[in-house]
Amino acid sequence: MEENESSLPNASQQVKKMAYHKVNADQRTQGQYLDSDDLQATALELEWDMEKELEEPGFDHFRLDGAVQHHLGNSQSPDLDLEPIQPSASPKGRFQRLQEDPEYISHYSRQSPKSHRCSFFQILKVFCAALILFIFGIVIGYYAGKKCPSPPASPEPNSTHNYHEILKEIKAENIQQIYRDLLKSPREDDVDAAMKILLQWTSHGLEDVRLVNYSVLLDLPDSSSNTITLKNSGECFYPDGQQCSKVTKTLHSQDLLYSYAAYSAKGTLEAELVDIQYGTIEDLMRIQTTTNVTKKIALLKLGQSPLLYKLSLLEDAGFGGVLLYVDPCDLPKTTDLADKAFMVSLNSGGDPSTPGYASIDGNYRQHRLNLTTLLVQPISASLAKKLAFIPENRVQKDKCVPVQMSSTDKKIISLSIQSITTYKTISNVIGYLKGSVFPDRYVIIGSHHSSLNAYDGQEWASSTAIITAFIQALMLKVKRGWRTDRTIVFCSWGGTSFGNIGSYEWAEDLKRVLQRNVVAYVSLHNPVRGNSTLHPIASPSLQQLATESQSINCVEKTECPGSNVSSVQTQGDSDYFINHLGVPALLFSYEDINTSENASFLSEALFPMHAMRTEELDPSFKLHENIAKFSGHATLQIANEPVLPFNALDIALEVQNSLRVFLGEEVDASQLLAVASRLRDTAELFQSDEMRPANDPRERAPIRVRMLNDVLQSLEKSFLVQQAPPGLYSEL
């Protein structure tokens, strides 16, 4: 005991020395020095802290090692027991023992000061929590990006590469083979031709292909040909100009039967023949000032304006019949069609028995035998010359002289027209390639198939071969895992020759869905009508895209196609989508026509198939390949670009230019032209503030792009006219 007590002063001195050295070392490291008073105060504070720590509960049962061992050795001797060290006792002996026994720490480990320990654990907790949240966020982001569909992305650098990969698979020899396969079988009706197309599309990998049938009212030719008889001479002629006889009637009898106007009035009319040229309002006003036209027969040229519009003017003027022909000066120079008659349809569109609604079971039907009070008969240009009594000396070799009757000659003719009105089944082939991002937005590409036996066979096969070749090339890419963002709908329409019946009925049946979801229509109606001029036609919002699509061959060729894109009215099955749904449309075709405006709307005439042989016009099928690539590129652009490739400014410019041409120098036109000018300014602002940022991947927001596309999709719907004149566009 005495020995232990004597060691306490020494321990105290050692502690003070340790405190001094510690404080002195700390102050040296900080580059500062304390005076003696500060050093003594610091030592006292350190000793006081040490005493406070010894007052903690853990020291209440602390005993020296020697005392514990002695107690264990002789448990019966109470005098050897040591009292527990009191909190007030000096801790000097304990520090000495700590120095003498290195294993002392094994019996008692001193705790760190509470303030330092709490601070350390708080930092550790914050660090661990942050680390766990960071790891958890990475895991959530990884699986969310893996499982959730990504928003519409910006066009990848390889988008153009994908287009070229698809288009390079479209080859002229493939189109030629498809074309010949379609014409191998004997002549079939509409349903059989549709089934063959369905099987072809399915064989190329298009999964969702459907056959849609409608029972519609058709006006078919009678068993005997219509005739035109000159009362002055008694001569009788068939529509192609041949005189009536049994020998000529059997020759090309099918052509003679189908040289007629579907849905014309039936019967016989004997009246004076009146030359009204192209049947414009000016022509009618000129004739009516000198002639009473009531129940007369008009000699009318096809072209300049829609046929149905001109017939409506003649009907209002009181005419009873019409002989319709194409002026030799308007005919293509590369094809001799002067002695060929043709077919036209007087149906504005759809099944005549269900005007404005679909021909499905349960709907009311109107049995309409004819759609006009006029007796209408197409004739050849050679017969028109005979009726006009044009002498041979007026025909010049190097210069074409338009057909025109002498105003002094009066000719009485008898016109006899017969046809059969009956219900037939027509079929549409509809195939779907579902989009991966916007499956509820549709891009329609349409052709048509045979509707008339032995009359338009090669023409329809040309259109169908092109769309089939595009499907074949596209599905090769789809099989490797690639898809367009929007859904592509492939259509082959039936009943086109009788007034676009198949497309009208399908669209009327699904009008609400199509009006909301269809983005654009790419037409393949009569793609190769000639071989001299590429003639692209597009709605105003698609004119820029049509121009860009023509340049896809510039990589291989030094000269790019330089054809200007026209916005004139297109023909064919795009009619309903443009005029009733406000859908922008696009058409590429090769033609042989003059640049004069008289040649417009000549495609309304349907000539016999052997009069314009496809393989004579395009023996290498290179023109077919070009049309397939131009149309395919436009379709892929519309179906796959994040922002629709539409141009709002072109719509405003079209409105402004059309008003200037139509109104001319009228005084009251200034206010209307001022409104058109403001529309152009607004369109320019829209292009700069909305379109350009959306086309920048760094600024593109998926929701904003979707809203912008909906606006672009609805632009041309704003210019629909509710009640347009017959045959004219209901849209801009």
XYZ file of C-alpha atoms in Angstrom:
732
model
C 0.000 0.000 0.000
C 2.697 2.369 0.938
C 4.560 1.539 -2.195
C 1.531 2.362 -4.277
C 0.885 5.584 -2.466
C 4.501 6.658 -2.903
C 4.175 6.140 -6.639
C 1.295 8.618 -6.995
C 3.475 11.761 -6.895
C 5.738 10.300 -9.493
C 2.760 9.525 -11.745
C 1.467 13.032 -11.304
C 4.769 14.446 -12.351
C 4.929 12.184 -15.326
C 1.433 13.202 -16.390
C 2.342 16.822 -16.188
C 5.438 16.145 -18.230
C 3.385 14.288 -20.797
C 0.885 17.132 -20.935
C 3.674 19.607 -21.334
C 5.310 17.678 -24.135
C 1.988 17.121 -25.884
C 0.955 20.745 -25.724
C 4.408 21.887 -26.660
C 4.468 19.520 -29.662
C 1.025 20.628 -30.789
C 1.924 24.263 -30.585
C 5.127 23.667 -32.490
C 3.313 21.981 -35.310
C 1.034 24.999 -35.511
C 3.968 27.350 -35.633
C 2.927 29.018 -32.322
C 4.486 29.058 -28.779
C 2.819 29.414 -25.366
C 4.203 31.208 -22.363
C 4.647 29.492 -18.975
C 1.297 30.617 -17.592
C -0.607 29.310 -20.575
C 1.342 26.066 -20.443
C 0.546 25.559 -16.767
C -3.140 26.308 -17.329
C -3.259 23.854 -20.165
C -1.676 21.129 -18.038
C -4.177 21.719 -15.247
C -7.085 21.545 -17.714
C -5.758 18.276 -19.105
C -5.429 16.801 -15.596
C -8.933 17.928 -14.718
C -10.310 16.294 -17.895
C -8.552 13.073 -17.011
C -10.073 13.087 -13.531
C -13.532 13.656 -14.979
C -13.108 10.682 -17.267
C -12.173 8.510 -14.317
C -15.448 9.503 -12.671
C -17.390 7.688 -15.367
C -19.418 4.647 -14.247
C -17.040 2.251 -15.911
C -14.462 2.946 -13.205
C -16.690 2.206 -10.210
C -15.655 -1.458 -10.087
C -12.101 -0.966 -11.226
C -9.439 -2.738 -9.132
C -5.698 -2.942 -9.396
C -4.402 -6.113 -10.909
C -2.245 -6.985 -7.943
C -5.160 -6.718 -5.526
C -7.374 -8.841 -7.697
C -4.792 -11.578 -7.978
C -4.139 -11.510 -4.234
C -7.837 -11.788 -3.494
C -8.230 -14.734 -5.793
C -5.294 -16.486 -4.133
C -6.694 -16.342 -0.611
C -10.381 -15.732 -0.596
C -10.728 -16.276 3.156
C -8.560 -13.338 4.222
C -10.783 -10.237 4.295
C -7.903 -7.976 5.304
C -6.389 -8.275 1.862
C -9.432 -6.906 0.081
C -9.030 -3.477 -1.456
C -11.821 -1.003 -1.435
C -13.016 0.126 -4.805
C -11.243 3.214 -6.027
C -13.396 6.204 -5.272
C -14.142 8.805 -7.861
C -12.397 11.454 -5.755
C -9.182 9.420 -5.407
C -6.143 10.612 -7.281
C -5.562 8.690 -10.499
C -1.785 8.912 -10.309
C -1.204 5.244 -9.341
C -3.288 4.062 -12.217
C -1.160 5.916 -14.750
C 1.987 4.495 -13.259
C 0.633 0.977 -13.503
C -0.377 1.724 -17.079
C 3.250 2.495 -17.851
C 4.598 -0.578 -16.047
C 2.160 -3.145 -17.460
C 1.831 -3.032 -21.248
C -1.068 -5.487 -21.084
C -3.080 -3.157 -18.929
C -5.036 -2.003 -21.922
C -6.448 -5.518 -22.296
C -8.364 -5.102 -19.054
C -9.753 -1.726 -19.790
C -9.912 0.238 -23.018
C -10.431 3.864 -22.482
C -13.280 5.439 -24.379
C -12.794 8.465 -26.644
C -14.280 11.734 -25.636
C -17.973 11.881 -26.412
C -17.867 15.003 -28.554
C -15.237 13.583 -30.891
C -16.914 10.172 -31.019
C -20.344 11.613 -31.885
C -18.878 13.816 -34.603
C -17.077 10.879 -36.186
C -20.151 8.634 -36.170
C -22.329 11.392 -37.602
C -19.939 11.889 -40.495
C -19.788 8.126 -41.019
C -23.595 7.851 -41.071
C -23.967 10.693 -43.588
C -21.310 9.189 -45.821
C -22.904 5.717 -45.731
C -26.381 7.120 -46.417
C -25.095 9.118 -49.392
C -23.252 6.080 -50.729
C -26.353 3.871 -50.422
C -28.578 6.460 -52.132
C -26.051 6.864 -54.935
C -25.854 3.121 -55.560
C -29.633 2.789 -55.308
C -30.107 5.601 -57.840
C -27.747 3.930 -60.291
C -29.634 0.629 -59.987
C -33.041 2.314 -60.505
C -31.783 4.275 -63.498
C -30.309 1.176 -65.083
C -33.455 -0.933 -64.823
C -35.773 1.960 -65.684
C -33.827 2.650 -68.851
C -33.790 -1.042 -69.673
C -37.484 -1.780 -69.138
C -39.238 1.499 -70.029
C -39.560 2.508 -73.663
C -37.325 5.398 -74.513
C -38.942 8.643 -75.645
C -38.793 9.615 -79.302
C -35.142 10.046 -79.906
C -33.465 12.450 -82.190
C -32.567 11.166 -85.609
C -29.555 8.975 -85.203
C -26.549 9.549 -87.395
C -27.297 6.257 -89.113
C -30.921 7.112 -90.047
C -29.885 8.153 -93.542
C -27.710 5.065 -93.733
C -30.725 2.894 -92.879
C -32.754 4.520 -95.638
C -30.039 3.884 -98.188
C -29.690 0.277 -97.048
C -33.389 -0.258 -97.716
C -33.539 1.639 -100.995
C -30.496 -0.072 -102.475
C -32.410 -3.371 -102.281
C -34.994 -1.966 -104.736
C -33.736 -3.110 -108.126
C -35.184 -2.835 -111.603
C -34.875 -6.565 -112.282
C -36.883 -7.383 -109.144
C -39.678 -5.016 -110.165
C -39.708 -6.499 -113.652
C -39.982 -10.029 -112.245
C -42.856 -9.049 -109.932
C -44.573 -7.303 -112.835
C -44.383 -10.375 -115.059
C -45.555 -12.666 -112.269
C -48.665 -10.534 -111.851
C -49.516 -10.877 -115.546
C -48.783 -14.599 -115.854
C -52.239 -15.817 -114.922
C -55.213 -15.331 -117.240
C -57.458 -12.324 -116.727
C -59.130 -12.375 -113.345
C -61.776 -10.389 -111.539
C -61.062 -7.928 -108.753
C -61.145 -10.441 -105.881
C -58.755 -12.901 -107.561
C -56.246 -10.162 -108.329
C -56.437 -8.980 -104.709
C -55.788 -12.494 -103.379
C -52.671 -12.801 -105.522
C -51.336 -9.514 -104.156
C -52.102 -10.583 -100.583
C -50.102 -13.781 -101.031
C -47.169 -11.866 -102.502
C -47.035 -9.370 -99.645
C -47.299 -12.142 -97.067
C -44.502 -14.126 -98.727
C -42.173 -11.126 -98.369
C -42.713 -11.057 -94.592
C -45.468 -8.500 -94.105
C -47.278 -10.082 -91.163
C -50.586 -8.227 -90.873
C -52.231 -8.304 -94.327
C -56.011 -8.245 -94.733
C -58.544 -8.521 -97.528
C -61.431 -6.049 -97.200
C -64.453 -6.618 -99.469
C -67.322 -4.286 -100.371
C -70.417 -4.884 -102.479
C -70.774 -1.794 -104.692
C -72.816 -0.545 -107.639
C -70.856 -0.628 -110.913
C -71.835 0.651 -114.345
C -70.541 -1.864 -116.901
C -70.651 -1.698 -120.713
C -73.450 -3.381 -122.622
C -72.917 -6.348 -124.915
C -72.898 -4.021 -127.942
C -70.786 -0.915 -128.494
C -72.119 2.617 -128.402
C -72.418 4.387 -131.763
C -72.310 7.891 -133.249
C -74.200 8.514 -136.512
C -73.929 11.531 -138.844
C -77.478 12.344 -139.990
C -76.258 14.422 -142.937
C -74.420 11.507 -144.566
C -75.855 8.534 -142.677
C -72.391 7.325 -141.695
C -72.188 5.303 -138.463
C -69.031 5.240 -136.343
C -67.771 3.374 -133.323
C -66.043 5.420 -130.594
C -62.574 4.750 -132.044
C -63.546 6.204 -135.442
C -64.098 2.982 -137.372
C -67.278 2.702 -139.348
C -69.943 0.399 -138.027
C -69.703 -3.121 -139.480
C -69.518 -6.640 -138.164
C -65.889 -7.048 -139.237
C -64.538 -4.072 -137.310
C -66.772 -4.812 -134.358
C -65.111 -8.154 -133.681
C -61.666 -6.569 -133.996
C -60.636 -5.317 -130.548
C -64.231 -5.767 -129.445
C -63.246 -5.452 -125.780
C -61.742 -2.031 -126.459
C -64.914 -0.894 -128.172
C -67.118 -2.075 -125.325
C -65.015 -0.351 -122.681
C -64.791 2.936 -124.618
C -67.580 4.510 -122.630
C -68.396 6.853 -119.731
C -69.346 4.935 -116.606
C -72.522 6.202 -114.879
C -73.571 8.266 -117.913
C -77.240 8.677 -118.799
C -78.563 5.978 -121.125
C -80.593 6.327 -124.282
C -80.480 7.954 -127.711
C -80.220 11.662 -128.517
C -80.391 13.324 -131.922
C -79.253 16.937 -131.890
C -76.913 19.550 -133.309
C -73.217 19.243 -132.521
C -71.716 22.360 -130.885
C -67.949 22.868 -130.536
C -67.180 24.298 -127.078
C -63.407 23.580 -127.056
C -62.267 22.983 -123.412
C -65.613 23.933 -121.914
C -64.363 26.811 -119.800
C -66.698 29.512 -118.534
C -65.365 31.827 -121.235
C -66.048 29.203 -123.928
C -69.623 28.745 -122.724
C -70.305 32.470 -122.562
C -69.009 32.871 -126.105
C -71.195 30.055 -127.445
C -74.324 31.061 -125.557
C -74.251 34.568 -127.027
C -74.900 33.153 -130.516
C -76.457 29.703 -130.001
C -79.264 28.140 -128.016
C -77.530 25.150 -126.434
C -80.600 23.474 -124.903
C -80.561 19.728 -125.597
C -77.584 20.138 -127.944
C -74.571 17.798 -128.068
C -71.273 19.396 -127.029
C -67.949 18.522 -128.647
C -65.642 18.835 -125.633
C -61.867 18.534 -125.215
C -60.455 16.812 -122.152
C -57.986 18.910 -120.150
C -57.359 22.243 -118.405
C -59.862 21.578 -115.616
C -61.540 18.522 -114.061
C -64.048 16.704 -116.265
C -66.778 16.598 -113.627
C -66.554 20.354 -113.150
C -66.941 20.998 -116.864
C -69.830 18.546 -117.150
C -71.602 20.310 -114.290
C -71.323 23.584 -116.222
C -72.701 21.951 -119.379
C -75.552 20.379 -117.435
C -76.459 23.739 -115.914
C -76.319 25.354 -119.362
C -78.920 22.858 -120.678
C -76.864 20.561 -122.929
C -78.258 17.087 -123.547
C -75.125 15.161 -124.555
C -71.322 15.338 -124.786
C -68.736 13.855 -127.147
C -65.452 13.858 -125.249
C -62.003 13.625 -126.878
C -58.318 14.478 -126.365
C -56.934 17.024 -128.809
C -54.046 15.578 -130.882
C -51.891 18.539 -129.834
C -52.315 17.494 -126.185
C -51.497 13.815 -126.700
C -48.042 12.462 -125.802
C -45.737 12.604 -128.808
C -44.114 9.247 -128.113
C -47.377 7.294 -128.274
C -49.897 7.160 -131.088
C -53.281 7.486 -129.422
C -55.052 9.510 -132.087
C -57.198 6.566 -133.205
C -57.829 5.198 -129.712
C -60.970 5.782 -127.694
C -60.886 5.603 -123.909
C -62.940 5.202 -120.774
C -63.868 7.799 -118.152
C -65.876 7.615 -114.942
C -68.459 10.213 -114.013
C -68.447 9.045 -110.401
C -66.977 11.640 -108.051
C -65.921 8.886 -105.649
C -67.132 5.844 -103.741
C -70.116 3.571 -104.175
C -72.914 5.600 -105.859
C -75.534 3.629 -103.921
C -74.105 4.813 -100.551
C -73.018 8.432 -101.082
C -71.054 9.730 -98.111
C -71.121 6.524 -96.057
C -69.611 3.044 -96.285
C -71.105 0.152 -98.284
C -71.441 -2.251 -95.388
C -74.267 -4.540 -94.369
C -77.216 -2.714 -92.876
C -76.637 0.638 -94.563
C -79.341 2.050 -96.823
C -78.638 1.855 -100.563
C -79.827 4.131 -103.350
C -80.176 2.400 -106.711
C -78.910 5.170 -108.979
C -78.773 4.183 -112.643
C -76.839 7.288 -113.677
C -75.072 10.203 -111.998
C -75.802 12.845 -114.645
C -78.557 13.801 -117.053
C -76.023 14.084 -119.888
C -75.365 11.330 -122.416
C -71.563 11.236 -122.403
C -69.438 9.297 -124.914
C -65.606 9.366 -125.249
C -64.320 9.258 -128.841
C -60.897 9.174 -130.505
C -59.148 12.266 -131.836
C -59.448 10.904 -135.372
C -63.241 10.693 -135.077
C -63.352 14.227 -133.690
C -61.566 15.428 -136.811
C -64.107 13.649 -139.014
C -67.000 15.215 -137.169
C -65.396 18.657 -137.399
C -64.770 18.194 -141.162
C -61.127 19.236 -140.929
C -59.585 18.971 -144.434
C -56.261 17.188 -144.829
C -54.518 20.290 -146.143
C -54.919 21.898 -142.717
C -52.753 19.190 -141.136
C -49.103 20.319 -141.021
C -46.141 18.067 -140.501
C -44.069 20.151 -138.129
C -46.871 21.992 -136.386
C -49.925 20.646 -134.658
C -53.201 22.381 -135.434
C -55.864 22.066 -132.703
C -59.224 20.614 -133.668
C -61.856 23.313 -134.233
C -65.171 23.214 -136.086
C -66.239 25.895 -138.484
C -68.891 28.153 -136.994
C -70.891 28.098 -140.214
C -71.276 24.318 -140.438
C -74.249 22.720 -138.713
C -74.000 19.008 -138.087
C -76.800 16.831 -136.743
C -75.716 13.591 -135.096
C -77.434 10.736 -133.313
C -75.820 9.443 -130.143
C -76.765 5.994 -128.777
C -75.502 4.903 -125.342
C -76.225 1.717 -123.396
C -74.704 0.233 -120.217
C -75.597 -2.182 -117.429
C -75.760 -1.164 -113.758
C -75.186 -4.036 -111.334
C -73.729 -4.831 -107.909
C -70.249 -6.380 -107.784
C -67.711 -7.206 -105.084
C -64.519 -5.195 -105.054
C -61.563 -5.942 -102.744
C -58.887 -3.899 -101.003
C -55.602 -5.376 -99.795
C -54.448 -3.659 -96.587
C -51.082 -4.446 -94.961
C -49.641 -2.959 -91.764
C -46.083 -2.484 -90.534
C -46.585 -1.341 -86.946
C -44.461 1.560 -85.751
C -42.203 1.180 -82.715
C -42.671 4.648 -81.165
C -45.890 6.118 -82.582
C -47.989 3.112 -83.647
C -51.116 5.310 -83.686
C -49.764 7.520 -86.488
C -50.192 6.155 -90.017
C -48.322 6.822 -93.250
C -50.317 5.367 -96.160
C -48.724 4.307 -99.427
C -51.262 3.205 -102.024
C -51.470 1.581 -105.443
C -54.406 -0.096 -107.201
C -55.102 -3.396 -108.912
C -57.150 -4.569 -111.879
C -60.811 -3.655 -112.051
C -61.544 -4.018 -115.742
C -61.064 -7.250 -117.645
C -58.418 -6.930 -120.376
C -58.515 -3.131 -120.379
C -56.099 -1.640 -117.837
C -54.072 -4.770 -117.084
C -50.509 -3.619 -117.609
C -51.100 -0.236 -116.048
C -52.277 -1.666 -112.719
C -49.508 -4.290 -112.705
C -46.922 -1.515 -112.989
C -48.292 0.247 -109.908
C -48.590 -2.966 -107.890
C -45.087 -4.164 -108.808
C -43.545 -0.963 -107.423
C -45.257 -1.131 -104.036
C -44.492 -4.867 -103.754
C -40.795 -4.244 -104.471
C -40.709 -1.590 -101.747
C -42.306 -4.017 -99.267
C -39.748 -6.660 -100.205
C -36.799 -4.306 -99.593
C -38.244 -2.877 -96.383
C -38.967 -6.249 -94.803
C -35.354 -7.346 -95.283
C -34.373 -4.567 -92.887
C -37.289 -5.261 -90.525
C -36.234 -8.892 -90.188
C -32.912 -7.650 -88.787
C -34.706 -5.833 -85.974
C -35.247 -2.340 -87.427
C -38.652 -0.623 -87.525
C -40.013 2.767 -88.404
C -41.286 5.042 -85.636
C -44.737 5.417 -87.208
C -46.970 2.739 -88.704
C -46.859 2.275 -92.492
C -50.112 1.134 -94.112
C -49.735 -0.518 -97.523
C -52.875 -0.411 -99.669
C -53.858 -1.891 -103.017
C -57.247 -0.497 -103.935
C -59.998 -2.062 -105.986
C -62.579 -0.271 -108.132
C -60.278 2.658 -108.962
C -61.402 2.912 -112.592
C -65.037 3.417 -111.565
C -64.344 6.385 -109.294
C -61.827 5.342 -106.624
C -64.478 3.159 -105.025
C -62.230 0.924 -102.913
C -60.324 3.764 -101.252
C -63.494 5.790 -100.644
C -65.358 2.909 -99.005
C -62.464 1.938 -96.740
C -61.873 5.538 -95.683
C -65.585 6.203 -95.114
C -65.753 3.070 -92.990
C -62.825 4.215 -90.795
C -63.228 7.966 -91.151
C -62.948 8.930 -87.475
C -59.774 6.923 -86.924
C -58.129 8.025 -90.152
C -58.986 11.681 -89.688
C -57.203 11.630 -86.337
C -54.256 9.351 -87.118
C -53.250 9.543 -90.799
C -50.145 11.683 -91.274
C -49.613 11.581 -95.062
C -50.509 9.678 -98.245
C -47.896 8.596 -100.817
C -49.571 7.715 -104.115
C -48.413 5.276 -106.801
C -51.307 5.964 -109.168
C -50.169 5.353 -112.781
C -46.454 5.876 -112.023
C -45.141 5.346 -115.572
C -47.337 7.125 -118.129
C -44.405 8.096 -120.321
C -40.616 8.091 -120.349
C -39.491 11.665 -120.933
C -40.313 13.779 -117.868
C -40.415 13.208 -114.141
C -43.533 14.931 -112.864
C -43.703 15.165 -109.042
C -46.910 16.484 -107.488
C -47.235 17.286 -103.793
C -49.413 19.118 -101.338
C -47.835 22.429 -100.263
C -46.524 21.101 -96.952
C -44.730 18.207 -98.719
C -43.173 20.072 -101.631
C -39.815 20.452 -99.915
C -39.725 16.735 -99.079
C -40.580 15.865 -102.693
C -37.642 17.958 -103.859
C -35.274 16.288 -101.382
C -36.458 12.793 -102.330
C -35.458 13.367 -105.943
C -31.818 13.816 -104.883
C -31.287 10.326 -103.468
C -29.525 9.220 -106.657
C -27.076 12.127 -106.537
C -24.510 9.945 -104.801
C -24.285 7.736 -107.865
C -24.976 10.344 -110.554
C -23.318 13.648 -111.318
C -26.606 15.345 -112.198
C -29.605 15.378 -109.902
C -33.200 15.404 -111.124
C -34.250 18.959 -111.713
C -38.015 18.588 -111.967
C -40.071 21.261 -110.268
C -42.655 20.043 -107.799
C -46.190 20.961 -108.756
C -49.156 21.460 -106.457
C -51.836 20.815 -109.073
C -54.668 18.460 -108.281
C -53.630 14.808 -108.286
C -55.725 11.957 -109.649
C -56.462 8.547 -108.204
C -57.116 7.018 -104.817
C -55.544 9.840 -102.820
C -58.666 11.897 -103.593
C -60.653 11.068 -100.453
C -57.683 11.525 -98.140
C -56.926 14.961 -99.592
C -60.421 16.359 -100.125
C -62.275 14.890 -97.139
C -59.611 14.223 -94.484
C -57.179 17.057 -95.209
C -54.216 14.682 -95.472
C -51.183 15.954 -97.445
C -50.312 13.751 -100.433
C -47.328 13.086 -102.658
C -47.011 11.517 -106.143
C -44.067 10.790 -108.452
C -44.691 9.795 -112.065
C -43.042 9.813 -115.475
C -45.062 11.358 -118.274
C -44.911 12.398 -121.897
C -46.903 15.605 -121.946
C -46.444 19.123 -123.176
C -45.672 21.849 -120.720
C -48.853 23.738 -121.624
C -51.674 23.906 -119.109
C -54.005 22.175 -121.579
C -52.397 18.833 -120.760
C -53.629 18.925 -117.133
C -56.187 16.264 -116.165
C -55.478 14.091 -119.220
C -54.915 11.212 -116.803
C -58.695 11.098 -116.325
C -58.782 9.233 -119.658
C -58.172 5.487 -119.314
C -56.778 4.121 -122.588
C -56.659 0.397 -123.459
C -53.710 -1.508 -122.047
C -52.076 -2.421 -125.358
C -52.157 1.187 -126.498
C -49.456 2.071 -123.932
C -47.383 -1.017 -123.309
C -45.369 -0.672 -120.118
C -42.378 -2.630 -121.359
C -42.175 -0.414 -124.437
C -42.126 2.727 -122.330
C -39.588 1.357 -119.838
C -37.901 -1.785 -121.200
C -35.177 -1.800 -118.515
C -37.648 -0.914 -115.701
C -35.198 1.750 -114.571
C -38.000 4.320 -114.432
C -39.962 1.963 -112.189
C -36.928 1.664 -109.927
C -36.603 5.448 -109.681
C -40.279 5.884 -108.787
C -39.983 3.156 -106.142
C -36.929 4.847 -104.593
C -38.368 8.352 -104.687
C -41.643 7.225 -103.145
C -39.897 4.896 -100.684
C -37.550 7.616 -99.476
C -40.433 10.023 -98.876
C -42.371 7.310 -97.036
C -39.416 6.452 -94.780
C -38.763 10.114 -93.999
C -42.357 10.730 -92.943
C -42.588 7.462 -91.017
C -39.305 7.709 -89.145
C -38.257 11.318 -88.527
C -38.948 12.532 -84.943
C -40.320 15.819 -86.323
C -42.583 15.469 -89.354
C -40.809 16.826 -92.468
C -43.625 19.256 -93.267
C -43.157 22.907 -94.216
C -45.692 25.374 -92.867
C -44.189 28.283 -94.783
C -44.886 26.599 -98.135
C -48.581 26.455 -97.236
C -48.670 30.179 -96.526
C -46.810 30.961 -99.761
C -49.224 28.778 -101.738
C -52.188 30.661 -100.263
C -50.610 34.014 -101.030
C -49.641 33.114 -104.606
C -53.028 31.552 -105.369
C -54.852 34.648 -104.167
C -52.663 36.898 -106.275
C -53.373 34.854 -109.400
C -57.083 34.509 -108.680
C -57.807 38.076 -107.572
C -55.429 39.860 -109.915
C -55.755 43.635 -109.714
C -59.157 43.788 -108.050
C -59.608 46.725 -105.735
C -61.287 44.725 -102.976
C -58.441 42.207 -102.897
C -56.082 44.318 -100.791
C -57.529 43.269 -97.433
C -57.530 39.585 -98.349
C -53.952 39.778 -99.578
C -52.979 41.555 -96.336
C -54.390 38.624 -94.357
C -52.392 36.226 -96.542
C -49.272 38.269 -95.868
C -49.827 38.025 -92.104
C -50.290 34.276 -92.501
C -46.900 34.102 -94.197
C -45.256 36.103 -91.395
C -46.801 33.818 -88.791
C -45.574 30.747 -90.688
C -42.042 32.171 -90.807
C -42.143 32.762 -87.059
C -43.415 29.218 -86.518
C -40.576 27.811 -88.611
C -37.900 29.721 -86.662
C -39.285 29.508 -83.113
C -40.785 26.021 -83.126
C -39.461 23.910 -85.982
C -35.768 24.689 -85.716
C -35.416 24.035 -81.952
C -37.394 20.813 -82.307
C -35.010 19.609 -85.004
C -32.053 20.137 -82.672
C -31.523 16.944 -80.609
C -30.065 18.990 -77.729
C -33.255 21.036 -77.320
C -35.792 18.372 -78.168
C -38.371 17.409 -75.544
C -40.557 14.350 -76.341
C -43.827 15.937 -75.187
C -43.094 19.126 -77.092
C -42.255 17.166 -80.246
C -45.507 15.231 -80.012
C -47.493 18.460 -79.696
C -45.586 20.003 -82.601
C -46.252 16.977 -84.822
C -49.962 17.173 -84.047
C -49.946 20.799 -85.181
C -48.062 19.958 -88.391
C -50.395 17.055 -89.078
C -53.436 19.352 -88.855
C -52.108 22.268 -90.913
C -53.781 21.446 -94.225
C -57.025 20.427 -92.538
C -57.540 24.123 -91.832
C -57.954 24.801 -95.550
C -60.662 22.233 -96.331
C -63.657 23.589 -98.223
C -66.935 22.013 -97.174
C -68.770 22.306 -100.504
C -66.322 22.445 -103.395
C -67.493 22.363 -107.038
C -67.652 18.856 -108.588
C -64.258 17.493 -109.499
C -62.314 20.247 -107.761
C -60.188 20.015 -104.653
C -61.871 20.597 -101.348
C -58.466 21.608 -100.033
C -55.833 24.221 -100.722
